[in-house]
Structures are given as C-alpha cells and as structure tokens.
Amino acid sequence: MLIFFIVCVAAVSGRAQSFTLQGKVMDSDMNPLELATVSCVKQGKVTMTNLKGEFSMELHSADSVTVSFSMIGYKTKTRVLRNPRGKQTLQIQLFDDDYVLNEVTVTEKKRQTSTTQDIDVKDIKATPSATGNAVEELIQQQAGVSTHSEMSSQYNVRGGSFDENCVYINNVEVYRPFLVRSGQQEGLSIINPDMVESIGFSTGGFEARFGDRMASALDIKYRRPTRKVEGTISASLLGASAYLGLKGKHFTWSNGLRYKTNRYLLGSMQTKGEYDPTFLDYQTYFSYQPNKRWTIDFIGNISDNHYNFKPKDRETKFGTMENVKDFRVYFDGEERDLFRTFFGTLSITRNFTENTRISLIASAFNTKEKETYDIQGQYWLTQTETSENLGVGTYMEHARNYLKANVESFKLMLNQKTRKHAMEAGLTYRMEQITEHNREYEMRDSAGYSVPHTGNDLYLIYSLNAHNKLNANRIEAYAQDTYKFSSGAAADDDGESKQTFYTLNYGVRLAHWNFNRETIVSPRVSLGIVPSFNHDMTFRLAAGLYYQAPFYKELRDTTTIGGINTSTGGAVTTATLNNKIKSQRSIHFIAGMDYRFHINERPYRFSAEAYFKALGNLIPYSVNNVKIVYYGENSASGHAAGIDLKLYGEFVPGTDSWISLSWMNTRMKLNGRTMPLPTDQRIGVNLFFTDYFPGTERWKMSLKLAYADGLPFGPPHRELEMQSFRAPAYKRADIGMSYLAYGYQPDIPAGARKGLKVWLGLDCLNLLGINNVNSYYWITDVTNQQYAVPNYLTGRQINARVLVEF
C-alpha cells in the first residue's frame, strides 16, 4: 500500500512539472494566422498554427516560461508565463509594419507561395536612378528581367517584348504612350514611387485576375496616409518631386507632383545639340470611408511630356584596335514631340461582411501624342589609320505622326473569403477608340546617288503612310480561387509540426473582342507547397494558357505599293489595320523553389525557377531602341526556355541586397527558317547591394550592377531573317551615397522614428564609363556596302540630390 501511494505521488508530481499551452494567433484585423510559429527556445519546443490559427503544445513548468509568437511578414511577440500549471490558453495578436511596437523586430520576409513575389519598396528613394522611374528600375533588377537602355523604363521578361507586360494600379490596367520610339522621349512613367505601398511582380504563370499578356504582371497598390500630415520633397540635377499625404477621420488624400528633365544626362551622349526635354506629372489618390461598409476611391493623373531637340553635330569612333573608323555628322533641323495623357479611376466598394465585398470600378485613359521632326545630316565615314573616305553623303529624316486614343472601362469585381478559400471574380467592359495620322520617310544620298537606286528610278529608302481609325469594344471576365489546406499531424511528441501546407490557385479568364470577332479562354493553375520535412523550403509549380490580345501596334499591317519588295528597300508602305489578326499564344510551364536560411543570425533566401514557354500565332516584330514595329500578321511560332536564380538577404545587417543570374534560350520559326527572338538575351546578371559606413547608420551606400547579353540585330527595313548580327553586351554600374544630415535617432527603432529628416545624396551614374550600344545607324555607299555605326548611350555623370521627409 505504501509503494502504491509513493507511485501515485510521483505520477502526480510528474504531471505537475508539465503543462499544456494552447490558444489562437490572429492578425491586426482578428483574422486567424496559419503557419505562425510558436516556440519556447529554452526547452527546444516549437510548433505552428493550423489553418484556424490554433496551436497546442506540451511544455515543462518552471518559475517563468518564455514563449515567442512569430510569423513571416509580422512582428514577433513574446509572452512570459509565471509558474504555469494545467492548461494555459492564450489569444495572441500579431501586427504588421503599419504598427509601431518598440520591443518587436521583423525577423523574416513574407513567404512566397504563389508565382507573384512581393518586392520591398523601402529602398527605392535612396537608390541611384537615371530615369526617375524608381519602380520600373527596381523591376529591371529582378531575375528574368532585362533592359538595354538606362534611358528607358521599359523592360523585357523571359524573352517577351515591352508590350507583353501588363501593369495594374489598384486593380485597373494602365497604358503607356504609343508613339515613343526612344528612351529620350519617354519621360515619367505613370507609377509614382512616392505613392506606392506595395509591389507584386510575376515573371510568368500569373493568376487569372491579370490581363491577357504573355510575359509578366506588375501589380501596384497605392497607399493611404497613416498620419495626419506626411510628405516628402526631393530635388536633383535630373528633376524634382513632392508628395503630400493627409488623413482625416473618414478620408485619406495623397498628392504627388513630379518634374523631370534629362537635359543634363543627354549632354553626355555623342550627338551634341540643344536638348530641351520637360516632363511633368501630377497624381492624386483620394479615399473616403464613411463607415465600415462603404469605401470610395479616386485616382487621377495628368502627364505632360515635351521633348524638343536641335542636333548640331556628332562624332563616333568604332571598330577594333587595328581597324578604327570615324563617323562625323553635321545636322540641320529639329524634333518636337508631345505626349499628353490623362488617366482616372473611380471605385465604389460595398463590404457586406468582413470577408465579402463587391466593387464597381470605372476608368478612363486619354492620350494625345505628336511626333514631328525634320532632320538632315551630312556625314563622313573615314578609315582612321589611312584617312580614306569610306562614305560621304546626306540623309534626311521626316515625320509627322499624330495619334489620339481613348480607352474607357467598367469593371465589376467580387471578393469572398472563407476559412480555406479566397475567391475572386471580375467582369470588364472596355471601349477603345484610336485615331492615327502618320507620315514618315527617310532619304539617303551617298556620293551623289540616292540609295537605293536602280539606274532608272528614284526611291526613298523608307516611307510609311498611315491613316487609321479603331473603334472597338472588348469584354473580359475571370474567376479564380486560392485554396489553402494542409496534411499530416499538427505536432509530434516533441511538439514539432509535421504538417505539409499547400496553396492552390486555379482560375480561368475569358475575353472577346468585336474587332476581329475572336474569343479566347485562358485557364491557369499554380501550386505552392511547404513540405513537412523542412518548413524553410517552398516549392512552386504553375501552368497556364496565356494570350497576347492584339491592340493598336499589333494590328498595323503593311502593304507595298508599286511592286517594290520591302526587303530591298525603296518601298512606299501604307499601314492598315488587319481585322483578321489573332491573339498570340503562350503556354507556360514553371517549376520553382525557395530556401530560407540564416548566416550569422541574418536571414537569406535562395530562389530558383525554371520555365518553358511554347509560343504560337506569333506576330513577328523588329526593335529599334524602344520602338517596336510588327509585321501585322500571325506568321511565326517558337519557344522560350530558361532558368532564373536569385540570392536575397541581409548581406549587411539591417539592409537588403540581392544577386540574380538568368540564362535563356529563345527560337522562332518564320518562313521556314529558325532564328532567335529579337529579345533573345542569353545571359543576364543583376546585383543590388546596400551598406552602411562602419559605426554609423547616417551614411548609406547603394550599388547597382547590370550585365545583359547583346540582342540580335540587322540592317533596318529588312526582314527578320537578315538579323544575323548580335550587339555587344549591356554593362553598367551605378553607385549612390546618402547621408542623413538631420533627424538622426539612433536609439529609436527604425519603424518608430518620426519627425523631420533630411538626406543628402551623391550618385555616380555609369561609374565605369562604359559605352553601351543602344542601336545602330546604317551607312550605305553607292556600291551598296553597309556600315553599322553604333549609337552609344549616356556616359559617366554625377548627380546630386536632396530628400526631405516629414
């Protein structure tokens, strides 16, 4: 009997030394958080919350037991339990970066379980920039993305053209000007970096809610001010900007004004003259919420871009060390361009419950574009070693291009969330009106002969006429669901989670365009897996059928007048709209993975993604600078395949840096011949590195390195089959230094710092002074021998800037 009593007492004492901790983890809106980590470091116990945000774990009792609650994208919270016994129940609320808790630090980035990655926007204001379009420059540095001109905000993604990227701002697709042919003309993009809250970017396999494009999707969300008054003012040698945000009881109002002039930057180019570019942009975002049920949002944008240029002279030396050629030109004439756009959206949202809402969104886009120039150049091409004249002549370029476009749309969108599902559906009706009047030609005269010449007739080397009107309507609809579920045991005997977590997104998109009477259906699916054997790994699979719905540029077909073949030059070409054109097609297959790890207690993430795109119904095109000219007919097929690698993390504590490597292969079959796509960049490397000076956070350095393999090219006004050359690789290094001159608060966590801050910055653009080639000008002598003269981009420049935050 005594022995039995002793055993019972021992058993009771053993149970008293342990206890059960259970509870629920929620976000700031009291929604359950799945995959949140609950850990007791001293006891080596860890578990994760289930899909309901609930957890349970066995711990040993002590005078004090410290338990931590963390979630990627949220701030860690700690609870200390005093002499816990039996069952302990806790309800924990984790806050994201919108809240300031001095004792909390962010330990991880949000996990990517879909094909859309979230890109941090915190460093875009301090990085060196040549265009002033900080968001696009940030996109250009991502894996699988490339650019070959620092003057342009355009980018290529995995072999796609500039036109194959869709851009959304607050659920509305936005457009770019149509007539822009060079980076010098572009001005400011529609995305104002001062107003951006979040950036979502997908290089392929994106969801059904994104439009009919074949390459990528960029999802921009504008932010609502979080303080009564906030703002920034910045100025540099390349322009200036100002942002003012106001917050009231039921409204928020953001205003952004930007001015850009790249006159200083263009002065480093080899074509000298009077550059007079002025680009002005104003945006406003007003949000009114009278109660929790209704929200009214308005976004307005006015952009006025002028580019005036009077060239004087140019001298370019090119060739090899043993064979140097000198190209001199003296100019007459000028260029005057105008790109004026208006854009607005009005959204009304009704929240039926916390998980159900419906939105009606109306938007309008208007652009008036004018491109006019008459430029004559008298040139001499000389062999430097022997002073032999290889070519002497004159060329004349003329354009009177006018375009007006209006695009209005109405979109109905429904969102519904349940415990495991996030469903979304939308219906869009779009009206498109475009009017163009284009007249452009180019004349070349070499040694007294007009080129090309037949001995009997006189021809221009290039001439284009276009007088077209487009009046069409488009209907688009989509439905998608994101389904989150798990399998396996919630925890083993050691309190560790053995669950595998899944994120399945599936949907379909449908569109009909009455201009060509085409209906397209685009099913898409992706799966994200967090395996039970290692929750630091994420696997992703995606597949889908994607279409490039034709618009103004793809529609323009060319017909030859007078029986002259366009491949030999001399043709008078009339551009008409081809109503038999069909959508280009791309079938995506994507497999990727992420692995999160720590080195010296600093977080890192390695990402790898392989892809294959089967391309059909392609409309061949040529690229000159940023101008894309389409054939106007579906006459090619092909593929794009490659792999993208990226290492992201805190190379220096408290900063974000990354390096990416991309390899790609593209092929296109046209007229029985196989050739690379015009965007066939085989190798791409990008590096973004940030650092602080030792011992202080006042000094900050940002370094950008880019390497992009050269693209195929050939003589102008020739068939793509003639593009047998490849340009040199694009190589560039930009470095920027920033100094916090006022408002330094080292004892306060970064998220809690308030008040006035003044940053002074100094950038060196094109640090290594590399002469990158953007395009070529072709010289033809009377014997029909051609010389490709490189058009170099900007040289090394110093830019000073100041930024005031309040």
Steps between C-alpha positions, in 0.01 A plus 500: 500500500783736580668423168176574312468832681858597410443416132183711491673797659787470251258487209311805623829683553610409143180636358538815705835566338342534155208697361309546175517833319225558246341794332455696179716745303327780306600802292412864563152446351438196724533258208668167584863461394603163368866392496584729793788367708457438874830421672659457840869533429631392841309172482567444130128474420335647192170458319297681234141614492247318285267651240279635782796672666483257792790326674569259785828384655630327813759695705683446828393723786744741663504825694481677164449361150568728202301430184547682169242547224626591154381507141677598182388851409398577859677610814595250767319506834624345827298383804646401843292250697546490883484154660264359233294193590239287328360662185597852401303678224629806320362722224784673319469787253792565263540834327659579167718799411210746518529480879797616705598285796840597634580158646429309177728439202423347163693174463382363164348606168158381394504152348427476125260214429368631165668612179474865611785629713469795738774758443605728785464870414686648796830560319381640166537865605869471583623302199677667206263555208547629146132506401325609820268198458615318812242221494581391145871516574441272800313257273785509248733359768292188565587150379373433148468872421731706281545839344751632248455872558529705818291769328191281485261362761403215267612146577505152345391194696609150399520573129186714481479843341420825681134465396462161667505639857173596668497767773222553754449784747234427762337229283492712182717424197699803386647594162815665369534750213498333157737708284807502725797371298797587725584518868568873469130560426351286774490739791325389818311174524151490643619334825587760764749333740417744782142367508570127476414277797568156353640339186403155381687366199471176306735392222261231379223263601302788651142483621183530293422843644785650297434594139579339168875541473761232432801608708441659842258668739582801721248569776533842665301608805498868598511568869274693731679743735531374859565838663305823503768672292791331327711577199828505314681754284791399278714678242798406285677604182256278311173631644290545811196351674267573789252282688237611753273261689207597723289285727166584661243305694331357190737583214857488377646713221834453323648745250813456292669750267804409291722695263776350290752636256772275363678785322801456727512125434452533125795737490728199550388340173704524180232687307543859612233764475231692684306252713185645652299217662240586766282237664230588754267265686234550769309222676241492774346215697195579714333235716177562694359248748183631668461171687631144495256401226589752228827617345535747212839537328609739227833510318581777254807558285608778263824453309648759263823396328688713246817405316666767284837443338720693255800282411827667400770242444617154588825308494519127566807279488440129474661176386799311641842611618648422157201621298356826633238691305392858561141615433431876490164664446389862481129555548227742395140497622324413824260261674191596700298235683200512732352224713206620712295243691210506743404204715234458768326225697198509730432201723202435726528203737224349713617279789214264581704324767863493601555227241266603219518811286400619156661785304398702198795667328481750215813619325595723206827550312560775246819575309595761243833434335700692241834406351639744245852537369697611195864420549767505231847362559811530285741224589855383440615147576880478516755223553706653785833329422509601130260801499318330212141617444280193516175687457382857450138596474183653635195359665165660572247375756145635506196420716157643563342246732183577693298266720198536727367217717219455749447188708210481744411199710252381762595216731291307750707303753390259775718372786400226742715344775430194706717303740691327221402685184556847355279536193499785252304566181482794264318622191637785284351687206753715313451753220799590279531786252826580321568741214840525332641713219859402429735610227869425525784436257876481477717604206865404459741642246852359479763651266230662291275196468171442674505167686348265396530561128419295191661722239160610373280592798534708814383345827503585866665236714198504729154654484189434709147637486223417746152645541299265719213500746424232755164486676459173686358348815646227716338280767714322759404270786692292749447284807764357731536337839792469741456187707725445805507159665738270686571136563680307774511528877490842661784404739702196599606392850771768502252775422630550144253547215494218243245660273541569129333822395355558154389814316305419184394777264286415202293712268391576149489817292275572202509789253321600181596782262249610241763643261629158394209301645737289706419331830783367713493278810799492733511236781775543760613303807782519756590302810723601791625232743665546840623145573478338842867399500621862478277804547780724376445368149223588258434327168294658221345358186298694244352452155260695287388613159576868443401724212636830376181673394577724198472875532602801294863405433440135412213588265705716265559299183715629214435466128742595226403744228664498159624142504822576690611234745543631857807281549695703243385840619340774300145397576218742561316333786147557621408374846148363529316324782472125459165386636595138445784515752481249786639501852851372548515194724740382769473184711694535827659218698682613816671318787668689782618486859603727787734409785525725806802481726713705738869588503634685803138544617413690181216375272559392142284351226616306198253471212518293183243481223504311169254575222396398152264702279356350184420792267244493220320742266793739542497838329865561401645837588821699492638725773691824452581672828159461672289519183333171407377452143277196442445308177126516559433130438521170692781331312743350755533257790774432749602444860678662795669295773736580782583506867512790748703495822493760777666536841329758722583598856678720748852494362549787746287503821185709462523536121360308203721387214476243226674347202323325213612287207285417199558273203258490207461346157241613247424387146247610241400327178413744222463430128665161535805639682591479868648800680513651852231737617593871482518493882727195522716603793691186585668601828397760755654595835372762745644608833348738753709560811444737791735576788554742790825665593663324798372629834212712371169472318521857372704404195341257259631364170306336216665321209329372186675277248340369182620270227269409211617302201468671163189466285476393134492779242533563130459771235187715535195454278599138438335171584576340837687224315769760431573556870819293505699726734501532879564824686757528780384423852346778705718567808436768757590595857327775703596594854330738741593643840243638744562693821236566767582863573210564737266281705741228608340297786728202569331397827153461345402199286478581130122456481438738790710793380299812430560863425695682234780320315736646244703273274782623276609278213764473233479251213745394234307371201684264266785479750735315263428727202401211273378588149187287471340461158128563477449471124682552171490747216573336167706677234467376142739604224434496127628141476227399745754411769363574846675612818336471842582809707420445870274745683651519848303572816587743778849533646617547858305767686483635856159568653442688827171466685322601820203329667285648779255273686241616752 
